[in-house]
PDB file of C-alpha atoms in Angstrom:
ATOM      1  CA  UNK A   1     -19.366   1.350  14.367  1.00 94.00           C
ATOM      2  CA  UNK A   2     -19.482  -2.013  12.640  1.00 95.00           C
ATOM      3  CA  UNK A   3     -16.747  -4.333  13.863  1.00 97.00           C
ATOM      4  CA  UNK A   4     -15.772  -7.921  13.243  1.00 98.00           C
ATOM      5  CA  UNK A   5     -13.142  -9.085  15.712  1.00 98.00           C
ATOM      6  CA  UNK A   6     -11.435 -12.383  15.036  1.00 98.00           C
ATOM      7  CA  UNK A   7      -9.615 -14.681  17.398  1.00 98.00           C
ATOM      8  CA  UNK A   8      -5.848 -14.635  17.557  1.00 98.00           C
ATOM      9  CA  UNK A   9      -3.175 -16.399  15.566  1.00 98.00           C
ATOM     10  CA  UNK A  10      -2.894 -20.150  15.892  1.00 98.00           C
ATOM     11  CA  UNK A  11       0.022 -22.524  15.463  1.00 98.00           C
ATOM     12  CA  UNK A  12      -0.963 -26.139  15.038  1.00 98.00           C
ATOM     13  CA  UNK A  13       0.667 -29.420  14.178  1.00 97.00           C
ATOM     14  CA  UNK A  14      -0.443 -31.543  11.238  1.00 97.00           C
ATOM     15  CA  UNK A  15      -3.447 -33.648  12.101  1.00 97.00           C
ATOM     16  CA  UNK A  16      -4.728 -31.298  14.779  1.00 97.00           C
ATOM     17  CA  UNK A  17      -8.008 -29.390  14.718  1.00 97.00           C
ATOM     18  CA  UNK A  18      -8.909 -25.814  15.417  1.00 97.00           C
ATOM     19  CA  UNK A  19     -11.863 -23.480  15.618  1.00 98.00           C
ATOM     20  CA  UNK A  20     -11.459 -19.771  14.992  1.00 98.00           C
ATOM     21  CA  UNK A  21     -14.035 -17.146  15.815  1.00 98.00           C
ATOM     22  CA  UNK A  22     -15.444 -13.901  14.490  1.00 98.00           C
ATOM     23  CA  UNK A  23     -17.470 -11.645  16.787  1.00 98.00           C
ATOM     24  CA  UNK A  24     -19.677  -8.978  15.279  1.00 98.00           C
ATOM     25  CA  UNK A  25     -20.846  -5.749  16.845  1.00 97.00           C
ATOM     26  CA  UNK A  26     -22.415  -2.464  15.829  1.00 96.00           C
ATOM     27  CA  UNK A  27     -24.978  -4.008  13.492  1.00 95.00           C
ATOM     28  CA  UNK A  28     -27.672  -6.670  13.433  1.00 95.00           C
ATOM     29  CA  UNK A  29     -25.514  -9.774  13.451  1.00 95.00           C
ATOM     30  CA  UNK A  30     -28.257 -12.354  13.094  1.00 95.00           C
ATOM     31  CA  UNK A  31     -29.767 -11.121   9.818  1.00 92.00           C
ATOM     32  CA  UNK A  32     -26.604 -10.545   7.828  1.00 95.00           C
ATOM     33  CA  UNK A  33     -24.597 -13.264   6.128  1.00 96.00           C
ATOM     34  CA  UNK A  34     -21.057 -13.844   7.371  1.00 97.00           C
ATOM     35  CA  UNK A  35     -18.509 -15.066   4.836  1.00 97.00           C
ATOM     36  CA  UNK A  36     -15.190 -16.805   5.461  1.00 98.00           C
ATOM     37  CA  UNK A  37     -12.354 -16.184   3.016  1.00 98.00           C
ATOM     38  CA  UNK A  38      -8.951 -17.870   2.866  1.00 98.00           C
ATOM     39  CA  UNK A  39      -5.734 -16.221   1.734  1.00 98.00           C
ATOM     40  CA  UNK A  40      -2.742 -18.481   1.476  1.00 98.00           C
ATOM     41  CA  UNK A  41       0.712 -16.892   1.786  1.00 97.00           C
ATOM     42  CA  UNK A  42       1.323 -14.554  -1.120  1.00 95.00           C
ATOM     43  CA  UNK A  43      -1.844 -15.686  -2.871  1.00 96.00           C
ATOM     44  CA  UNK A  44      -5.309 -14.372  -3.677  1.00 96.00           C
ATOM     45  CA  UNK A  45      -8.679 -14.569  -1.985  1.00 97.00           C
ATOM     46  CA  UNK A  46     -10.701 -17.791  -1.906  1.00 97.00           C
ATOM     47  CA  UNK A  47     -14.298 -18.067  -0.783  1.00 97.00           C
ATOM     48  CA  UNK A  48     -14.690 -20.751   1.897  1.00 98.00           C
ATOM     49  CA  UNK A  49     -18.334 -20.476   2.878  1.00 97.00           C
ATOM     50  CA  UNK A  50     -21.226 -18.399   4.181  1.00 96.00           C
ATOM     51  CA  UNK A  51     -23.519 -18.580   7.184  1.00 97.00           C
ATOM     52  CA  UNK A  52     -26.764 -16.819   8.044  1.00 96.00           C
ATOM     53  CA  UNK A  53     -26.636 -16.599  11.838  1.00 96.00           C
ATOM     54  CA  UNK A  54     -30.385 -16.294  12.372  1.00 95.00           C
ATOM     55  CA  UNK A  55     -31.000 -19.894  11.308  1.00 95.00           C
ATOM     56  CA  UNK A  56     -27.443 -21.157  10.696  1.00 95.00           C
ATOM     57  CA  UNK A  57     -28.170 -21.711   7.009  1.00 96.00           C
ATOM     58  CA  UNK A  58     -24.717 -22.505   5.638  1.00 97.00           C
ATOM     59  CA  UNK A  59     -23.286 -22.553   2.133  1.00 97.00           C
ATOM     60  CA  UNK A  60     -19.893 -24.059   1.337  1.00 97.00           C
ATOM     61  CA  UNK A  61     -17.521 -23.656  -1.546  1.00 96.00           C
ATOM     62  CA  UNK A  62     -17.180 -27.009  -3.334  1.00 96.00           C
ATOM     63  CA  UNK A  63     -13.427 -26.662  -2.754  1.00 95.00           C
ATOM     64  CA  UNK A  64     -13.935 -26.625   1.008  1.00 96.00           C
ATOM     65  CA  UNK A  65     -17.064 -28.784   1.413  1.00 96.00           C
ATOM     66  CA  UNK A  66     -16.317 -31.557   3.860  1.00 95.00           C
ATOM     67  CA  UNK A  67     -13.025 -29.951   4.877  1.00 95.00           C
ATOM     68  CA  UNK A  68     -14.385 -27.226   7.143  1.00 97.00           C
ATOM     69  CA  UNK A  69     -17.419 -26.547   9.302  1.00 98.00           C
ATOM     70  CA  UNK A  70     -18.947 -23.117   9.667  1.00 98.00           C
ATOM     71  CA  UNK A  71     -21.224 -22.396  12.593  1.00 98.00           C
ATOM     72  CA  UNK A  72     -22.629 -19.481  14.551  1.00 98.00           C
ATOM     73  CA  UNK A  73     -23.864 -18.689  18.045  1.00 97.00           C
ATOM     74  CA  UNK A  74     -26.328 -15.876  17.600  1.00 95.00           C
ATOM     75  CA  UNK A  75     -26.655 -15.408  21.356  1.00 96.00           C
ATOM     76  CA  UNK A  76     -23.107 -14.025  21.430  1.00 97.00           C
ATOM     77  CA  UNK A  77     -22.943 -12.628  17.880  1.00 98.00           C
ATOM     78  CA  UNK A  78     -20.122 -14.980  16.940  1.00 98.00           C
ATOM     79  CA  UNK A  79     -19.381 -17.076  13.879  1.00 98.00           C
ATOM     80  CA  UNK A  80     -16.882 -19.913  13.760  1.00 98.00           C
ATOM     81  CA  UNK A  81     -14.724 -21.715  11.236  1.00 98.00           C
ATOM     82  CA  UNK A  82     -13.641 -25.188  12.267  1.00 98.00           C
ATOM     83  CA  UNK A  83     -10.975 -27.217  10.512  1.00 97.00           C
ATOM     84  CA  UNK A  84      -9.938 -30.761  11.321  1.00 93.00           C
ATOM     85  CA  UNK A  85      -7.007 -32.930  10.261  1.00 96.00           C
ATOM     86  CA  UNK A  86      -4.952 -29.858   9.521  1.00 97.00           C
ATOM     87  CA  UNK A  87      -2.248 -29.998   6.898  1.00 97.00           C
ATOM     88  CA  UNK A  88       0.577 -27.634   6.038  1.00 97.00           C
ATOM     89  CA  UNK A  89      -1.489 -26.519   3.051  1.00 97.00           C
ATOM     90  CA  UNK A  90      -4.075 -25.073   5.469  1.00 97.00           C
ATOM     91  CA  UNK A  91      -1.532 -22.428   6.467  1.00 98.00           C
ATOM     92  CA  UNK A  92      -3.208 -19.145   5.586  1.00 98.00           C
ATOM     93  CA  UNK A  93      -4.920 -16.044   6.843  1.00 98.00           C
ATOM     94  CA  UNK A  94      -8.645 -16.611   7.299  1.00 98.00           C
ATOM     95  CA  UNK A  95     -10.907 -13.586   7.146  1.00 98.00           C
ATOM     96  CA  UNK A  96     -14.532 -13.198   8.115  1.00 98.00           C
ATOM     97  CA  UNK A  97     -16.592 -10.456   6.552  1.00 98.00           C
ATOM     98  CA  UNK A  98     -20.143  -9.236   6.206  1.00 97.00           C
ATOM     99  CA  UNK A  99     -21.985  -7.118   3.681  1.00 93.00           C
ATOM    100  CA  UNK A 100     -24.251  -4.344   4.857  1.00 89.00           C
ATOM    101  CA  UNK A 101     -24.507  -2.149   1.762  1.00 87.00           C
ATOM    102  CA  UNK A 102     -26.615  -2.820  -1.282  1.00 77.00           C
ATOM    103  CA  UNK A 103     -30.084  -4.197  -1.734  1.00 76.00           C
ATOM    104  CA  UNK A 104     -29.219  -7.836  -1.145  1.00 79.00           C
ATOM    105  CA  UNK A 105     -26.790  -8.445   1.726  1.00 80.00           C
ATOM    106  CA  UNK A 106     -24.346 -11.310   1.602  1.00 85.00           C
ATOM    107  CA  UNK A 107     -23.216 -10.946  -1.980  1.00 94.00           C
ATOM    108  CA  UNK A 108     -20.230  -8.652  -1.484  1.00 96.00           C
ATOM    109  CA  UNK A 109     -18.551  -7.548   1.691  1.00 96.00           C
ATOM    110  CA  UNK A 110     -17.844  -4.117   3.114  1.00 95.00           C
ATOM    111  CA  UNK A 111     -16.897  -4.981   6.696  1.00 96.00           C
ATOM    112  CA  UNK A 112     -14.012  -7.337   7.367  1.00 98.00           C
ATOM    113  CA  UNK A 113     -12.348  -8.855  10.387  1.00 98.00           C
ATOM    114  CA  UNK A 114      -8.644  -8.335  10.909  1.00 98.00           C
ATOM    115  CA  UNK A 115      -7.865 -11.879   9.813  1.00 98.00           C
ATOM    116  CA  UNK A 116      -6.598 -14.889  11.755  1.00 98.00           C
ATOM    117  CA  UNK A 117      -3.241 -16.354  10.776  1.00 98.00           C
ATOM    118  CA  UNK A 118      -3.246 -20.131  10.986  1.00 98.00           C
ATOM    119  CA  UNK A 119       0.130 -21.836  10.754  1.00 98.00           C
ATOM    120  CA  UNK A 120       0.342 -25.591  10.456  1.00 98.00           C
ATOM    121  CA  UNK A 121       3.842 -26.931  10.959  1.00 96.00           C
ATOM    122  CA  UNK A 122       5.561 -29.785  12.660  1.00 93.00           C
TER     123      UNK A 122
ATOM    124  CA  UNK B   1     -17.773 -22.497 -11.504  1.00 93.00           C
ATOM    125  CA  UNK B   2     -17.473 -18.996 -12.913  1.00 96.00           C
ATOM    126  CA  UNK B   3     -13.801 -18.192 -13.416  1.00 98.00           C
ATOM    127  CA  UNK B   4     -12.722 -14.582 -13.043  1.00 98.00           C
ATOM    128  CA  UNK B   5      -9.618 -13.551 -14.979  1.00 98.00           C
ATOM    129  CA  UNK B   6      -7.851 -10.322 -14.099  1.00 98.00           C
ATOM    130  CA  UNK B   7      -5.307  -8.605 -16.269  1.00 96.00           C
ATOM    131  CA  UNK B   8      -2.620  -7.614 -16.173  1.00 96.00           C
ATOM    132  CA  UNK B   9      -1.139  -9.395 -13.166  1.00 97.00           C
ATOM    133  CA  UNK B  10       1.058  -6.386 -12.460  1.00 97.00           C
ATOM    134  CA  UNK B  11       0.752  -2.807 -13.614  1.00 96.00           C
ATOM    135  CA  UNK B  12       3.658  -0.372 -13.237  1.00 95.00           C
ATOM    136  CA  UNK B  13       2.478   3.227 -13.249  1.00 95.00           C
ATOM    137  CA  UNK B  14       3.542   6.669 -12.109  1.00 95.00           C
ATOM    138  CA  UNK B  15       1.606   8.801  -9.619  1.00 95.00           C
ATOM    139  CA  UNK B  16      -0.964  10.947 -11.359  1.00 95.00           C
ATOM    140  CA  UNK B  17      -1.461   8.538 -14.239  1.00 96.00           C
ATOM    141  CA  UNK B  18      -4.783   7.034 -15.234  1.00 96.00           C
ATOM    142  CA  UNK B  19      -5.024   3.320 -14.576  1.00 96.00           C
ATOM    143  CA  UNK B  20      -7.399   0.743 -16.009  1.00 97.00           C
ATOM    144  CA  UNK B  21      -7.677  -2.752 -14.558  1.00 98.00           C
ATOM    145  CA  UNK B  22      -9.524  -5.509 -16.342  1.00 98.00           C
ATOM    146  CA  UNK B  23     -11.671  -8.372 -15.040  1.00 98.00           C
ATOM    147  CA  UNK B  24     -13.309 -10.928 -17.320  1.00 98.00           C
ATOM    148  CA  UNK B  25     -15.872 -13.551 -16.328  1.00 98.00           C
ATOM    149  CA  UNK B  26     -15.963 -16.980 -17.953  1.00 98.00           C
ATOM    150  CA  UNK B  27     -19.714 -16.599 -18.391  1.00 98.00           C
ATOM    151  CA  UNK B  28     -22.406 -13.945 -18.209  1.00 98.00           C
ATOM    152  CA  UNK B  29     -22.681 -12.293 -14.761  1.00 98.00           C
ATOM    153  CA  UNK B  30     -24.824  -9.241 -15.540  1.00 97.00           C
ATOM    154  CA  UNK B  31     -23.566  -6.425 -13.270  1.00 97.00           C
ATOM    155  CA  UNK B  32     -22.961  -8.701 -10.305  1.00 97.00           C
ATOM    156  CA  UNK B  33     -19.368  -7.706  -9.771  1.00 98.00           C
ATOM    157  CA  UNK B  34     -17.463  -6.145  -6.893  1.00 98.00           C
ATOM    158  CA  UNK B  35     -13.953  -4.734  -6.657  1.00 98.00           C
ATOM    159  CA  UNK B  36     -11.726  -4.770  -3.594  1.00 98.00           C
ATOM    160  CA  UNK B  37      -8.440  -3.153  -2.679  1.00 98.00           C
ATOM    161  CA  UNK B  38      -6.012  -4.950  -0.393  1.00 98.00           C
ATOM    162  CA  UNK B  39      -2.907  -3.380   1.086  1.00 97.00           C
ATOM    163  CA  UNK B  40      -0.109  -5.458   2.631  1.00 94.00           C
ATOM    164  CA  UNK B  41      -1.051  -6.803   6.043  1.00 95.00           C
ATOM    165  CA  UNK B  42      -4.618  -5.528   5.797  1.00 97.00           C
ATOM    166  CA  UNK B  43      -8.012  -7.004   5.083  1.00 98.00           C
ATOM    167  CA  UNK B  44      -9.608  -6.292   1.717  1.00 98.00           C
ATOM    168  CA  UNK B  45     -11.647  -3.134   1.358  1.00 98.00           C
ATOM    169  CA  UNK B  46     -14.775  -2.941  -0.777  1.00 97.00           C
ATOM    170  CA  UNK B  47     -14.471  -0.323  -3.521  1.00 98.00           C
ATOM    171  CA  UNK B  48     -17.219  -0.982  -6.034  1.00 97.00           C
ATOM    172  CA  UNK B  49     -20.309  -3.176  -6.232  1.00 97.00           C
ATOM    173  CA  UNK B  50     -22.934  -3.630  -8.874  1.00 96.00           C
ATOM    174  CA  UNK B  51     -20.035  -3.159 -11.316  1.00 98.00           C
ATOM    175  CA  UNK B  52     -20.208   0.636 -11.039  1.00 97.00           C
ATOM    176  CA  UNK B  53     -21.555   1.705  -7.632  1.00 96.00           C
ATOM    177  CA  UNK B  54     -18.942   3.248  -5.408  1.00 97.00           C
ATOM    178  CA  UNK B  55     -18.872   2.088  -1.792  1.00 95.00           C
ATOM    179  CA  UNK B  56     -19.674   4.812   0.737  1.00 93.00           C
ATOM    180  CA  UNK B  57     -16.793   7.222   1.172  1.00 94.00           C
ATOM    181  CA  UNK B  58     -14.817   6.050  -1.857  1.00 96.00           C
ATOM    182  CA  UNK B  59     -13.049   8.880  -3.655  1.00 96.00           C
ATOM    183  CA  UNK B  60     -14.509   9.833  -7.013  1.00 97.00           C
ATOM    184  CA  UNK B  61     -11.243   9.005  -8.796  1.00 97.00           C
ATOM    185  CA  UNK B  62     -12.300   5.348  -8.597  1.00 98.00           C
ATOM    186  CA  UNK B  63     -14.892   4.187 -11.092  1.00 98.00           C
ATOM    187  CA  UNK B  64     -16.157   0.849 -12.315  1.00 98.00           C
ATOM    188  CA  UNK B  65     -17.781  -0.088 -15.569  1.00 98.00           C
ATOM    189  CA  UNK B  66     -18.891  -3.049 -17.625  1.00 98.00           C
ATOM    190  CA  UNK B  67     -21.566  -5.687 -17.689  1.00 98.00           C
ATOM    191  CA  UNK B  68     -21.976  -9.202 -18.981  1.00 98.00           C
ATOM    192  CA  UNK B  69     -18.469 -10.629 -18.992  1.00 98.00           C
ATOM    193  CA  UNK B  70     -16.062  -7.680 -19.260  1.00 98.00           C
ATOM    194  CA  UNK B  71     -15.415  -5.180 -16.500  1.00 98.00           C
ATOM    195  CA  UNK B  72     -12.949  -2.439 -15.723  1.00 98.00           C
ATOM    196  CA  UNK B  73     -11.840  -0.534 -12.654  1.00 98.00           C
ATOM    197  CA  UNK B  74     -10.423   2.870 -13.475  1.00 98.00           C
ATOM    198  CA  UNK B  75      -8.428   5.143 -11.214  1.00 97.00           C
ATOM    199  CA  UNK B  76      -8.410   8.521 -12.893  1.00 95.00           C
ATOM    200  CA  UNK B  77      -5.286   9.930 -11.241  1.00 95.00           C
ATOM    201  CA  UNK B  78      -3.262   7.505  -9.198  1.00 96.00           C
ATOM    202  CA  UNK B  79      -2.401   8.641  -5.702  1.00 95.00           C
ATOM    203  CA  UNK B  80       0.378   7.202  -3.553  1.00 94.00           C
ATOM    204  CA  UNK B  81      -2.128   5.393  -1.364  1.00 95.00           C
ATOM    205  CA  UNK B  82      -3.598   3.600  -4.393  1.00 96.00           C
ATOM    206  CA  UNK B  83      -0.549   1.419  -4.986  1.00 95.00           C
ATOM    207  CA  UNK B  84      -2.024  -1.863  -3.875  1.00 96.00           C
ATOM    208  CA  UNK B  85      -3.572  -5.149  -4.905  1.00 98.00           C
ATOM    209  CA  UNK B  86      -7.002  -5.155  -6.520  1.00 98.00           C
ATOM    210  CA  UNK B  87      -9.414  -8.083  -6.741  1.00 98.00           C
ATOM    211  CA  UNK B  88     -12.696  -8.546  -8.543  1.00 98.00           C
ATOM    212  CA  UNK B  89     -15.429 -10.860  -7.240  1.00 98.00           C
ATOM    213  CA  UNK B  90     -18.565 -12.140  -8.935  1.00 98.00           C
ATOM    214  CA  UNK B  91     -21.767 -12.836  -7.057  1.00 97.00           C
ATOM    215  CA  UNK B  92     -24.037 -13.624  -9.996  1.00 97.00           C
ATOM    216  CA  UNK B  93     -23.823 -17.289  -9.122  1.00 93.00           C
ATOM    217  CA  UNK B  94     -24.485 -16.718  -5.395  1.00 93.00           C
ATOM    218  CA  UNK B  95     -23.785 -18.507  -3.135  1.00 94.00           C
ATOM    219  CA  UNK B  96     -20.934 -19.768  -5.319  1.00 96.00           C
ATOM    220  CA  UNK B  97     -18.710 -16.715  -5.093  1.00 96.00           C
ATOM    221  CA  UNK B  98     -15.430 -16.426  -6.945  1.00 97.00           C
ATOM    222  CA  UNK B  99     -12.577 -13.948  -6.890  1.00 98.00           C
ATOM    223  CA  UNK B 100     -10.103 -13.051  -9.563  1.00 98.00           C
ATOM    224  CA  UNK B 101      -6.394 -13.653  -8.957  1.00 98.00           C
ATOM    225  CA  UNK B 102      -5.714  -9.969  -8.500  1.00 98.00           C
ATOM    226  CA  UNK B 103      -3.824  -7.134 -10.144  1.00 98.00           C
ATOM    227  CA  UNK B 104      -0.933  -5.478  -8.384  1.00 97.00           C
ATOM    228  CA  UNK B 105      -0.540  -1.779  -9.067  1.00 97.00           C
ATOM    229  CA  UNK B 106       3.050  -0.802  -8.360  1.00 95.00           C
ATOM    230  CA  UNK B 107       5.122   2.335  -8.655  1.00 90.00           C
ATOM    231  CA  UNK B 108       6.954   2.694 -11.950  1.00 88.00           C
TER     232      UNK B 108
END
């Protein structure tokens, strides 16, 4: 069974940093793109970025470039999303996902993590 | 950036009715479109990719159509579990992925 298990909810103060994780199992983690998606409270889905764990090739949304860092440790089948200088506007659920169906993986996503709620408040 | 516009924002329907959701791309995306369903408190679920290919296990009442810039998701007979949010996503401009703002299907 394909699973993506994300780290737990975080509460941070403005200006702090955090790194959330996404551990994959039940499939070949290294050769399938992992995507990070943000969902602000009551809002839609926003693409943050992608990583290919085998070589850590990373693609960022222009909206998030320079604001976040995506990384992966293929030895433990885990991807990470790091955010620094957090602001209240970073409050959101962050999902990781991967795409295993279709001819070209990494374009759309059929397996999702449970989401990590990040709350930034003073 | 390719902008995806979904309409309507909210659709009020009765169980058993046929529902059509619209998604329009700001430029040509061929058939590089996916649809997702998201229920409250849950992660999105892939429904359709390639504009019309149902994800494994998806009931046949869901169908997708369209190409170029205009796409539709049709639910032939709405079931209680289908009341949800639906998003479209283009991947024609990969890796620059974009989602639509979503359509909420609610009980009339």
